[in-house]
PDB file of C-alpha atoms in Angstrom:
ATOM      1  CA  MET A 729      77.625  95.484  86.598  1.00 87.00           C
ATOM      2  CA  SER A 730      79.572  98.711  86.080  1.00 94.00           C
ATOM      3  CA  VAL A 731      82.484  97.760  88.361  1.00 97.00           C
ATOM      4  CA  VAL A 732      83.539  94.191  89.192  1.00 97.00           C
ATOM      5  CA  LEU A 733      86.435  93.178  91.459  1.00 98.00           C
ATOM      6  CA  SER A 734      87.328  89.482  91.745  1.00 97.00           C
ATOM      7  CA  GLY A 735      90.002  88.303  94.189  1.00 97.00           C
ATOM      8  CA  VAL A 736      91.978  91.547  93.935  1.00 97.00           C
ATOM      9  CA  SER A 737      95.220  91.945  95.894  1.00 97.00           C
ATOM     10  CA  LYS A 738      97.997  94.520  96.062  1.00 97.00           C
ATOM     11  CA  ILE A 739     101.282  93.714  97.793  1.00 96.00           C
ATOM     12  CA  TYR A 740     104.077  96.029  98.874  1.00 93.00           C
ATOM     13  CA  GLY A 741     107.039  93.927  99.982  1.00 91.00           C
ATOM     14  CA  LYS A 742     105.693  91.652 102.699  1.00 87.00           C
ATOM     15  CA  GLN A 743     102.579  93.739 103.339  1.00 90.00           C
ATOM     16  CA  LYS A 744      99.254  93.053 101.646  1.00 92.00           C
ATOM     17  CA  ALA A 745      97.720  96.496 101.247  1.00 95.00           C
ATOM     18  CA  VAL A 746      94.663  94.868  99.635  1.00 97.00           C
ATOM     19  CA  ASP A 747      94.013  91.208 100.367  1.00 96.00           C
ATOM     20  CA  ASN A 748      91.827  89.165  98.010  1.00 96.00           C
ATOM     21  CA  ILE A 749      88.761  91.427  97.925  1.00 97.00           C
ATOM     22  CA  SER A 750      85.740  90.936  95.663  1.00 97.00           C
ATOM     23  CA  PHE A 751      82.668  93.082  95.126  1.00 97.00           C
ATOM     24  CA  THR A 752      80.462  94.515  92.385  1.00 97.00           C
ATOM     25  CA  VAL A 753      78.790  97.904  91.979  1.00 96.00           C
ATOM     26  CA  GLY A 754      75.965  98.654  89.548  1.00 95.00           C
ATOM     27  CA  LYS A 755      74.356 101.649  87.915  1.00 94.00           C
ATOM     28  CA  GLY A 756      72.201 103.656  90.308  1.00 94.00           C
ATOM     29  CA  GLU A 757      74.247 102.757  93.407  1.00 94.00           C
ATOM     30  CA  ILE A 758      76.100 105.159  95.670  1.00 94.00           C
ATOM     31  CA  LEU A 759      78.530 102.898  97.477  1.00 95.00           C
ATOM     32  CA  GLY A 760      80.054 104.116 100.736  1.00 93.00           C
ATOM     33  CA  PHE A 761      83.609 102.784 100.865  1.00 94.00           C
ATOM     34  CA  LEU A 762      84.840 102.889 104.462  1.00 91.00           C
ATOM     35  CA  GLY A 763      87.853 101.818 106.461  1.00 88.00           C
ATOM     36  CA  PRO A 764      90.424 103.137 108.961  1.00 87.00           C
ATOM     37  CA  ASN A 765      93.462 105.046 107.704  1.00 85.00           C
ATOM     38  CA  GLY A 766      95.748 102.610 105.924  1.00 87.00           C
ATOM     39  CA  ALA A 767      92.994 100.030 105.396  1.00 90.00           C
ATOM     40  CA  GLY A 768      93.452  99.950 101.606  1.00 92.00           C
ATOM     41  CA  LYS A 769      90.614 102.222 100.406  1.00 92.00           C
ATOM     42  CA  SER A 770      92.664 104.592  98.280  1.00 91.00           C
ATOM     43  CA  THR A 771      94.787 101.720  96.927  1.00 94.00           C
ATOM     44  CA  THR A 772      91.630  99.911  95.819  1.00 96.00           C
ATOM     45  CA  MET A 773      90.259 103.025  94.152  1.00 95.00           C
ATOM     46  CA  LYS A 774      93.520 103.611  92.313  1.00 94.00           C
ATOM     47  CA  MET A 775      93.486 100.031  91.024  1.00 96.00           C
ATOM     48  CA  ILE A 776      89.925 100.454  89.732  1.00 97.00           C
ATOM     49  CA  THR A 777      90.982 103.585  87.858  1.00 95.00           C
ATOM     50  CA  GLY A 778      94.103 101.907  86.447  1.00 93.00           C
ATOM     51  CA  TYR A 779      96.548 104.235  88.200  1.00 92.00           C
ATOM     52  CA  LEU A 780      97.856 101.211  90.109  1.00 94.00           C
ATOM     53  CA  LYS A 781      98.074  97.644  88.802  1.00 95.00           C
ATOM     54  CA  GLN A 782      96.768  94.818  90.951  1.00 96.00           C
ATOM     55  CA  ASP A 783      99.134  91.961  91.792  1.00 96.00           C
ATOM     56  CA  ALA A 784      96.351  89.368  91.705  1.00 97.00           C
ATOM     57  CA  GLY A 785      92.727  89.117  90.667  1.00 97.00           C
ATOM     58  CA  ASN A 786      90.682  90.899  88.018  1.00 97.00           C
ATOM     59  CA  ILE A 787      89.000  94.303  87.750  1.00 98.00           C
ATOM     60  CA  GLU A 788      86.400  95.203  85.137  1.00 97.00           C
ATOM     61  CA  VAL A 789      84.913  98.635  84.405  1.00 97.00           C
ATOM     62  CA  MET A 790      81.891  98.702  82.087  1.00 96.00           C
ATOM     63  CA  GLY A 791      82.777  95.173  80.961  1.00 95.00           C
ATOM     64  CA  LEU A 792      86.392  96.044  80.160  1.00 96.00           C
ATOM     65  CA  PRO A 793      89.249  94.291  82.029  1.00 96.00           C
ATOM     66  CA  VAL A 794      91.278  97.242  83.312  1.00 96.00           C
ATOM     67  CA  SER A 795      94.608  95.408  83.032  1.00 92.00           C
ATOM     68  CA  HIS A 796      94.116  94.878  79.275  1.00 93.00           C
ATOM     69  CA  HIS A 797      92.087  97.988  78.372  1.00 94.00           C
ATOM     70  CA  GLU A 798      93.587 100.607  80.666  1.00 90.00           C
ATOM     71  CA  THR A 799      93.121 103.618  78.360  1.00 91.00           C
ATOM     72  CA  GLU A 800      89.654 102.625  77.190  1.00 94.00           C
ATOM     73  CA  SER A 801      88.388 101.845  80.702  1.00 95.00           C
ATOM     74  CA  LYS A 802      89.583 105.251  81.956  1.00 93.00           C
ATOM     75  CA  LYS A 803      87.233 106.937  79.482  1.00 94.00           C
ATOM     76  CA  HIS A 804      84.333 105.582  81.544  1.00 96.00           C
ATOM     77  CA  ILE A 805      85.705 106.801  84.902  1.00 97.00           C
ATOM     78  CA  GLY A 806      85.636 110.161  86.641  1.00 96.00           C
ATOM     79  CA  TYR A 807      88.125 110.238  89.521  1.00 95.00           C
ATOM     80  CA  LEU A 808      88.640 112.721  92.333  1.00 93.00           C
ATOM     81  CA  SER A 809      91.645 111.587  94.340  1.00 90.00           C
ATOM     82  CA  GLU A 810      92.137 112.353  98.019  1.00 84.00           C
ATOM     83  CA  SER A 811      95.047 114.708  97.289  1.00 85.00           C
ATOM     84  CA  ASN A 812      93.062 116.487  94.535  1.00 90.00           C
ATOM     85  CA  PRO A 813      96.058 117.407  92.330  1.00 90.00           C
ATOM     86  CA  LEU A 814      95.318 120.592  90.379  1.00 96.00           C
ATOM     87  CA  TYR A 815      97.301 122.950  88.169  1.00 96.00           C
ATOM     88  CA  LYS A 816      97.002 125.769  90.670  1.00 96.00           C
ATOM     89  CA  GLU A 817      98.553 128.397  88.410  1.00 97.00           C
ATOM     90  CA  MET A 818      95.683 128.004  85.914  1.00 98.00           C
ATOM     91  CA  TYR A 819      92.350 129.791  85.937  1.00 98.00           C
ATOM     92  CA  VAL A 820      89.307 127.658  86.784  1.00 98.00           C
ATOM     93  CA  ARG A 821      87.678 127.905  83.355  1.00 98.00           C
ATOM     94  CA  GLU A 822      91.036 127.458  81.649  1.00 98.00           C
ATOM     95  CA  TYR A 823      91.696 124.302  83.664  1.00 98.00           C
ATOM     96  CA  LEU A 824      88.327 122.811  82.717  1.00 98.00           C
ATOM     97  CA  GLN A 825      88.922 123.721  79.063  1.00 97.00           C
ATOM     98  CA  PHE A 826      92.267 121.913  79.279  1.00 97.00           C
ATOM     99  CA  ASN A 827      90.559 118.794  80.652  1.00 96.00           C
ATOM    100  CA  ALA A 828      87.835 119.018  78.007  1.00 97.00           C
ATOM    101  CA  GLN A 829      90.517 119.001  75.306  1.00 96.00           C
ATOM    102  CA  ILE A 830      92.154 115.929  76.839  1.00 94.00           C
ATOM    103  CA  HIS A 831      88.822 114.093  76.698  1.00 94.00           C
ATOM    104  CA  GLN A 832      88.077 115.446  73.207  1.00 94.00           C
ATOM    105  CA  ILE A 833      84.660 116.771  74.191  1.00 94.00           C
ATOM    106  CA  SER A 834      82.740 117.955  71.130  1.00 89.00           C
ATOM    107  CA  LYS A 835      80.901 120.895  72.762  1.00 90.00           C
ATOM    108  CA  PRO A 836      83.183 121.938  75.622  1.00 95.00           C
ATOM    109  CA  LYS A 837      81.683 125.379  76.347  1.00 95.00           C
ATOM    110  CA  SER A 838      78.192 124.130  77.175  1.00 96.00           C
ATOM    111  CA  ARG A 839      79.596 121.305  79.300  1.00 96.00           C
ATOM    112  CA  ILE A 840      81.928 123.649  81.203  1.00 97.00           C
ATOM    113  CA  ASP A 841      79.148 126.191  81.765  1.00 96.00           C
ATOM    114  CA  TYR A 842      76.914 123.433  83.158  1.00 94.00           C
ATOM    115  CA  LEU A 843      79.610 122.194  85.543  1.00 94.00           C
ATOM    116  CA  LEU A 844      80.510 125.698  86.723  1.00 95.00           C
ATOM    117  CA  GLU A 845      76.845 126.225  87.560  1.00 92.00           C
ATOM    118  CA  SER A 846      76.190 122.822  89.163  1.00 86.00           C
ATOM    119  CA  THR A 847      79.345 122.874  91.314  1.00 87.00           C
ATOM    120  CA  GLY A 848      78.848 126.496  92.408  1.00 87.00           C
ATOM    121  CA  LEU A 849      81.923 127.842  90.635  1.00 93.00           C
ATOM    122  CA  ILE A 850      80.381 130.545  88.432  1.00 95.00           C
ATOM    123  CA  LYS A 851      81.867 133.415  90.461  1.00 95.00           C
ATOM    124  CA  GLU A 852      85.258 131.683  90.618  1.00 97.00           C
ATOM    125  CA  ALA A 853      85.456 130.796  86.911  1.00 97.00           C
ATOM    126  CA  ASN A 854      88.011 133.509  86.122  1.00 97.00           C
ATOM    127  CA  LYS A 855      90.079 133.149  89.287  1.00 98.00           C
ATOM    128  CA  ILE A 856      93.414 131.374  89.632  1.00 98.00           C
ATOM    129  CA  ILE A 857      92.879 127.966  91.274  1.00 97.00           C
ATOM    130  CA  GLY A 858      95.694 128.505  93.792  1.00 96.00           C
ATOM    131  CA  THR A 859      93.915 131.561  95.227  1.00 97.00           C
ATOM    132  CA  LEU A 860      90.758 129.610  96.048  1.00 94.00           C
ATOM    133  CA  SER A 861      89.889 128.127  99.436  1.00 88.00           C
ATOM    134  CA  LYS A 862      90.300 124.395  99.935  1.00 84.00           C
ATOM    135  CA  GLY A 863      86.545 123.933  99.639  1.00 83.00           C
ATOM    136  CA  TYR A 864      86.391 125.628  96.257  1.00 89.00           C
ATOM    137  CA  GLN A 865      89.434 123.690  95.080  1.00 91.00           C
ATOM    138  CA  GLN A 866      87.501 120.507  95.952  1.00 88.00           C
ATOM    139  CA  ARG A 867      84.718 121.759  93.703  1.00 89.00           C
ATOM    140  CA  VAL A 868      87.169 122.294  90.859  1.00 94.00           C
ATOM    141  CA  GLY A 869      88.423 118.738  91.340  1.00 94.00           C
ATOM    142  CA  LEU A 870      84.873 117.406  91.220  1.00 91.00           C
ATOM    143  CA  ALA A 871      84.136 119.422  88.066  1.00 94.00           C
ATOM    144  CA  GLN A 872      87.162 117.947  86.284  1.00 95.00           C
ATOM    145  CA  ALA A 873      86.084 114.434  87.314  1.00 95.00           C
ATOM    146  CA  LEU A 874      82.711 115.081  85.666  1.00 94.00           C
ATOM    147  CA  ILE A 875      83.938 116.908  82.562  1.00 96.00           C
ATOM    148  CA  HIS A 876      83.506 113.901  80.226  1.00 96.00           C
ATOM    149  CA  ASP A 877      80.211 112.767  81.813  1.00 94.00           C
ATOM    150  CA  PRO A 878      81.575 109.351  82.914  1.00 96.00           C
ATOM    151  CA  GLU A 879      79.386 106.359  83.793  1.00 96.00           C
ATOM    152  CA  VAL A 880      81.509 105.549  86.870  1.00 97.00           C
ATOM    153  CA  LEU A 881      82.429 108.198  89.428  1.00 96.00           C
ATOM    154  CA  ILE A 882      85.086 107.464  92.055  1.00 96.00           C
ATOM    155  CA  LEU A 883      85.315 110.061  94.808  1.00 94.00           C
ATOM    156  CA  ASP A 884      88.026 109.777  97.462  1.00 91.00           C
ATOM    157  CA  GLU A 885      87.149 112.130 100.343  1.00 85.00           C
ATOM    158  CA  PRO A 886      85.260 114.582  98.065  1.00 85.00           C
ATOM    159  CA  THR A 887      83.795 116.676 100.892  1.00 79.00           C
ATOM    160  CA  SER A 888      87.094 117.247 102.717  1.00 73.00           C
ATOM    161  CA  GLY A 889      87.494 120.903 103.673  1.00 68.00           C
ATOM    162  CA  LEU A 890      83.949 121.971 102.811  1.00 74.00           C
ATOM    163  CA  ASP A 891      81.818 124.089 105.131  1.00 76.00           C
ATOM    164  CA  MET A 892      78.220 123.128 105.944  1.00 75.00           C
ATOM    165  CA  ASN A 893      76.657 125.088 103.075  1.00 76.00           C
ATOM    166  CA  GLN A 894      79.162 123.629 100.614  1.00 74.00           C
ATOM    167  CA  LEU A 895      78.514 120.132 101.977  1.00 79.00           C
ATOM    168  CA  VAL A 896      74.793 120.474 101.297  1.00 80.00           C
ATOM    169  CA  GLY A 897      75.448 121.656  97.732  1.00 78.00           C
ATOM    170  CA  ILE A 898      77.939 118.912  96.853  1.00 80.00           C
ATOM    171  CA  ARG A 899      75.741 116.279  98.529  1.00 84.00           C
ATOM    172  CA  ALA A 900      72.776 117.378  96.416  1.00 85.00           C
ATOM    173  CA  LEU A 901      74.912 117.295  93.263  1.00 84.00           C
ATOM    174  CA  ILE A 902      76.155 113.753  93.967  1.00 88.00           C
ATOM    175  CA  LYS A 903      72.642 112.568  94.818  1.00 89.00           C
ATOM    176  CA  SER A 904      71.267 114.063  91.595  1.00 88.00           C
ATOM    177  CA  MET A 905      73.632 111.882  89.556  1.00 89.00           C
ATOM    178  CA  GLN A 906      72.690 108.593  91.239  1.00 90.00           C
ATOM    179  CA  ALA A 907      70.169 107.368  88.667  1.00 90.00           C
ATOM    180  CA  GLU A 908      72.578 107.684  85.743  1.00 90.00           C
ATOM    181  CA  LYS A 909      75.913 106.751  87.306  1.00 95.00           C
ATOM    182  CA  THR A 910      77.765 104.259  89.461  1.00 96.00           C
ATOM    183  CA  ILE A 911      79.327 106.153  92.376  1.00 96.00           C
ATOM    184  CA  ILE A 912      81.975 104.873  94.779  1.00 96.00           C
ATOM    185  CA  PHE A 913      82.298 107.327  97.622  1.00 91.00           C
ATOM    186  CA  SER A 914      85.023 107.237 100.294  1.00 91.00           C
ATOM    187  CA  THR A 915      84.686 109.466 103.343  1.00 83.00           C
ATOM    188  CA  HIS A 916      85.420 109.718 107.068  1.00 77.00           C
ATOM    189  CA  ILE A 917      82.245 111.776 107.623  1.00 75.00           C
ATOM    190  CA  MET A 918      79.699 109.213 108.749  1.00 75.00           C
ATOM    191  CA  GLN A 919      76.771 111.604 108.340  1.00 75.00           C
ATOM    192  CA  GLU A 920      77.625 111.760 104.638  1.00 80.00           C
ATOM    193  CA  VAL A 921      77.417 107.974 104.386  1.00 84.00           C
ATOM    194  CA  GLN A 922      73.975 107.881 105.981  1.00 80.00           C
ATOM    195  CA  ALA A 923      72.737 110.809 103.883  1.00 82.00           C
ATOM    196  CA  LEU A 924      74.052 109.597 100.521  1.00 88.00           C
ATOM    197  CA  CYS A 925      74.868 105.917 100.374  1.00 89.00           C
ATOM    198  CA  SER A 926      72.541 103.048  99.532  1.00 85.00           C
ATOM    199  CA  ARG A 927      75.155 100.449 100.461  1.00 92.00           C
ATOM    200  CA  VAL A 928      78.324 100.271 102.565  1.00 92.00           C
ATOM    201  CA  ILE A 929      81.555  98.338 102.152  1.00 93.00           C
ATOM    202  CA  ILE A 930      84.031  98.315 105.035  1.00 92.00           C
ATOM    203  CA  ILE A 931      87.615  97.129 104.670  1.00 93.00           C
ATOM    204  CA  ASN A 932      90.210  96.755 107.401  1.00 91.00           C
ATOM    205  CA  ASP A 933      93.843  95.658 107.067  1.00 91.00           C
ATOM    206  CA  GLY A 934      93.223  95.202 103.349  1.00 94.00           C
ATOM    207  CA  GLN A 935      90.371  92.726 103.876  1.00 94.00           C
ATOM    208  CA  LEU A 936      86.687  93.199 103.112  1.00 95.00           C
ATOM    209  CA  ILE A 937      84.795  92.777 106.387  1.00 91.00           C
ATOM    210  CA  ALA A 938      81.329  94.071 105.470  1.00 90.00           C
ATOM    211  CA  ASP A 939      79.272  94.578 102.308  1.00 92.00           C
ATOM    212  CA  ASP A 940      75.625  95.381 103.046  1.00 88.00           C
ATOM    213  CA  PRO A 941      72.844  97.927 102.733  1.00 87.00           C
ATOM    214  CA  ILE A 942      72.989 100.089 105.866  1.00 75.00           C
ATOM    215  CA  GLU A 943      69.812  98.517 107.289  1.00 72.00           C
ATOM    216  CA  GLN A 944      71.170  94.980 106.917  1.00 74.00           C
ATOM    217  CA  LEU A 945      74.521  96.061 108.311  1.00 72.00           C
ATOM    218  CA  GLN A 946      72.775  97.241 111.467  1.00 63.00           C
ATOM    219  CA  ALA A 947      70.936  93.926 111.738  1.00 62.00           C
ATOM    220  CA  ARG A 948      74.058  91.749 111.467  1.00 60.00           C
ATOM    221  CA  ILE A 949      75.969  93.487 114.270  1.00 59.00           C
ATOM    222  CA  SER A 950      76.439  91.290 117.293  1.00 51.00           C
ATOM    223  CA  GLY A 951      75.655  92.715 120.704  1.00 55.00           C
ATOM    224  CA  ASP A 952      72.871  94.735 122.238  1.00 64.00           C
ATOM    225  CA  GLN A 953      70.302  97.360 121.386  1.00 77.00           C
ATOM    226  CA  ILE A 954      69.764 100.504 123.430  1.00 82.00           C
ATOM    227  CA  LEU A 955      66.633 102.010 124.944  1.00 87.00           C
ATOM    228  CA  HIS A 956      66.486 105.387 126.689  1.00 89.00           C
ATOM    229  CA  LEU A 957      63.914 105.357 129.504  1.00 90.00           C
ATOM    230  CA  GLU A 958      63.000 108.596 131.297  1.00 89.00           C
ATOM    231  CA  LEU A 959      61.170 108.293 134.616  1.00 87.00           C
ATOM    232  CA  ALA A 960      59.483 111.101 136.558  1.00 84.00           C
ATOM    233  CA  ASN A 961      60.148 109.545 139.956  1.00 77.00           C
ATOM    234  CA  LEU A 962      63.552 107.877 139.562  1.00 78.00           C
ATOM    235  CA  SER A 963      65.336 107.526 142.893  1.00 79.00           C
ATOM    236  CA  ALA A 964      67.912 105.439 144.684  1.00 76.00           C
ATOM    237  CA  LYS A 965      65.066 103.134 145.763  1.00 79.00           C
ATOM    238  CA  THR A 966      63.833 102.518 142.208  1.00 83.00           C
ATOM    239  CA  PRO A 967      63.647  98.758 141.536  1.00 86.00           C
ATOM    240  CA  ASP A 968      66.412  97.346 139.377  1.00 88.00           C
ATOM    241  CA  PHE A 969      65.338  97.079 135.722  1.00 90.00           C
ATOM    242  CA  SER A 970      68.153  94.604 135.100  1.00 88.00           C
ATOM    243  CA  ALA A 971      65.919  91.988 136.753  1.00 89.00           C
ATOM    244  CA  ILE A 972      63.770  91.977 133.593  1.00 91.00           C
ATOM    245  CA  PRO A 973      64.557  88.959 131.368  1.00 89.00           C
ATOM    246  CA  GLY A 974      66.448  90.050 128.271  1.00 85.00           C
ATOM    247  CA  VAL A 975      67.988  93.172 129.835  1.00 87.00           C
ATOM    248  CA  LEU A 976      71.777  93.062 129.581  1.00 84.00           C
ATOM    249  CA  GLY A 977      72.676  96.218 131.462  1.00 85.00           C
ATOM    250  CA  VAL A 978      71.311  99.436 132.981  1.00 88.00           C
ATOM    251  CA  GLU A 979      73.124 102.751 133.334  1.00 85.00           C
ATOM    252  CA  ARG A 980      71.684 105.780 135.133  1.00 83.00           C
ATOM    253  CA  GLN A 981      72.147 109.271 133.674  1.00 77.00           C
ATOM    254  CA  GLY A 982      70.147 111.729 135.826  1.00 73.00           C
ATOM    255  CA  ASN A 983      66.462 110.884 135.332  1.00 74.00           C
ATOM    256  CA  LEU A 984      67.376 108.753 132.344  1.00 84.00           C
ATOM    257  CA  LEU A 985      68.033 105.027 132.340  1.00 88.00           C
ATOM    258  CA  VAL A 986      70.101 103.680 129.447  1.00 86.00           C
ATOM    259  CA  ILE A 987      68.979 100.078 129.087  1.00 88.00           C
ATOM    260  CA  SER A 988      70.835  97.648 126.835  1.00 84.00           C
ATOM    261  CA  PHE A 989      69.118  94.468 125.720  1.00 84.00           C
ATOM    262  CA  ASP A 990      69.404  91.604 123.286  1.00 76.00           C
ATOM    263  CA  LYS A 991      68.931  92.766 119.674  1.00 70.00           C
ATOM    264  CA  ASN A 992      66.427  89.949 118.965  1.00 72.00           C
ATOM    265  CA  THR A 993      64.061  91.125 121.710  1.00 78.00           C
ATOM    266  CA  ASP A 994      61.571  94.005 121.872  1.00 83.00           C
ATOM    267  CA  ILE A 995      61.968  94.853 125.524  1.00 87.00           C
ATOM    268  CA  ARG A 996      59.444  97.717 125.624  1.00 90.00           C
ATOM    269  CA  PRO A 997      56.334  95.758 126.756  1.00 92.00           C
ATOM    270  CA  ALA A 998      58.288  94.219 129.639  1.00 92.00           C
ATOM    271  CA  ILE A 999      59.670  97.644 130.604  1.00 92.00           C
ATOM    272  CA  PHE A1000      56.162  99.126 130.615  1.00 92.00           C
ATOM    273  CA  HIS A1001      54.687  96.340 132.772  1.00 93.00           C
ATOM    274  CA  PHE A1002      57.644  96.526 135.172  1.00 92.00           C
ATOM    275  CA  ALA A1003      57.125 100.272 135.579  1.00 90.00           C
ATOM    276  CA  VAL A1004      53.376  99.875 136.194  1.00 91.00           C
ATOM    277  CA  LYS A1005      53.969  97.100 138.723  1.00 91.00           C
ATOM    278  CA  HIS A1006      56.352  99.320 140.721  1.00 89.00           C
ATOM    279  CA  GLU A1007      54.264 102.504 140.318  1.00 88.00           C
ATOM    280  CA  LEU A1008      56.893 104.266 138.214  1.00 88.00           C
ATOM    281  CA  VAL A1009      55.824 107.087 135.899  1.00 89.00           C
ATOM    282  CA  ILE A1010      57.307 106.835 132.387  1.00 90.00           C
ATOM    283  CA  VAL A1011      57.960 110.242 130.819  1.00 89.00           C
ATOM    284  CA  GLY A1012      59.605 108.948 127.673  1.00 89.00           C
ATOM    285  CA  MET A1013      60.867 105.764 126.033  1.00 88.00           C
ATOM    286  CA  GLN A1014      63.081 105.850 122.924  1.00 86.00           C
ATOM    287  CA  MET A1015      64.781 103.097 120.964  1.00 79.00           C
ATOM    288  CA  ILE A1016      68.265 104.144 119.843  1.00 72.00           C
ATOM    289  CA  THR A1017      69.338 102.860 116.422  1.00 64.00           C
ATOM    290  CA  ARG A1018      72.991 102.219 115.836  1.00 64.00           C
ATOM    291  CA  ASP A1019      74.445 104.688 113.366  1.00 65.00           C
ATOM    292  CA  VAL A1020      77.153 104.009 110.791  1.00 69.00           C
ATOM    293  CA  ALA A1021      79.877 105.351 113.094  1.00 68.00           C
ATOM    294  CA  GLN A1022      79.008 102.816 115.805  1.00 69.00           C
ATOM    295  CA  ILE A1023      78.836  99.993 113.269  1.00 73.00           C
ATOM    296  CA  PHE A1024      82.170 101.007 111.773  1.00 76.00           C
ATOM    297  CA  GLN A1025      83.850 101.121 115.186  1.00 75.00           C
ATOM    298  CA  GLN A1026      82.488  97.753 116.248  1.00 70.00           C
ATOM    299  CA  LEU A1027      83.390  95.973 113.010  1.00 74.00           C
ATOM    300  CA  THR A1028      86.907  97.362 112.695  1.00 76.00           C
ATOM    301  CA  LYS A1029      87.615  96.772 116.386  1.00 72.00           C
ATOM    302  CA  LYS A1030      86.450  93.160 116.143  1.00 55.00           C
ATOM    303  CA  GLN A1031      88.563  92.596 113.060  1.00 53.00           C
ATOM    304  CA  GLY A1032      91.596  94.078 114.794  1.00 50.00           C
ATOM    305  CA  ASP A1033      90.997  91.850 117.821  1.00 48.00           C
ATOM    306  CA  GLY A1034      90.775  88.777 115.625  1.00 41.00           C
ATOM    307  CA  SER A1035      87.177  88.130 116.691  1.00 36.00           C
ATOM    308  CA  ASN A1036      84.576  86.656 114.372  1.00 34.00           C
ATOM    309  CA  LEU A1037      81.757  88.824 113.033  1.00 33.00           C
TER     310      LEU A1037
END
């Protein structure tokens, strides 16, 4: 595994910012790392990179214990922090040349030219970083994280401040690197998680509360599924669909019925037979799949309430 965390904790005074979390990430994975503000995401990322030291547990990057091989492990990591600190008085190309020198890259010009092209910074190469928009500054930060072609890429809110066109470009760039790299990707944009990530980890109050592929995460959520049922002749006299076994609730929205039902049941055959029996004309029937945002809200709310998952 490229990244291994075992029983990792970080304590500030009496507060456990990260509380005994363990997970592994391998080559070819894009891991979505999610959690509410203050959950411990950025702290965890900083410990993986060696910028913060853990108070308990072990972290390995490419087989190297970070606590004992801090400098060597950093050579394998590309890191874009949430704050994206840049030398804003430098020119874009100059800044990348500076980073190439730090990493002692043997052929810096070809590497810089490639990154300027792939991150969409060709036209900005000779501009001062501080004059660029926030979106373009994010691109510069991503280019510096990639300058030494690291095996592990840690991106903390990398798409913050990007417009839709920029989002598509950066998303394509990250996706193109999946086969060769291990990518840990933190974001608040749930569409990005669904578009990019093969697996999701959710932490809350410093504790790991979910670690699953998105499909399995949807399956383990307690509660109901949703079906949208559109009827041509819905009226106040329409029979009550909640009488159907397995239906947990029915809400009317115009000609649409929003029917919730047990997740272990396919309610559609019963809905169809009920409609035929009562001479109701079905215009449309659609199963609604829970998205990552709904899953995230349910899991973090349950954790906050002290409920079991």
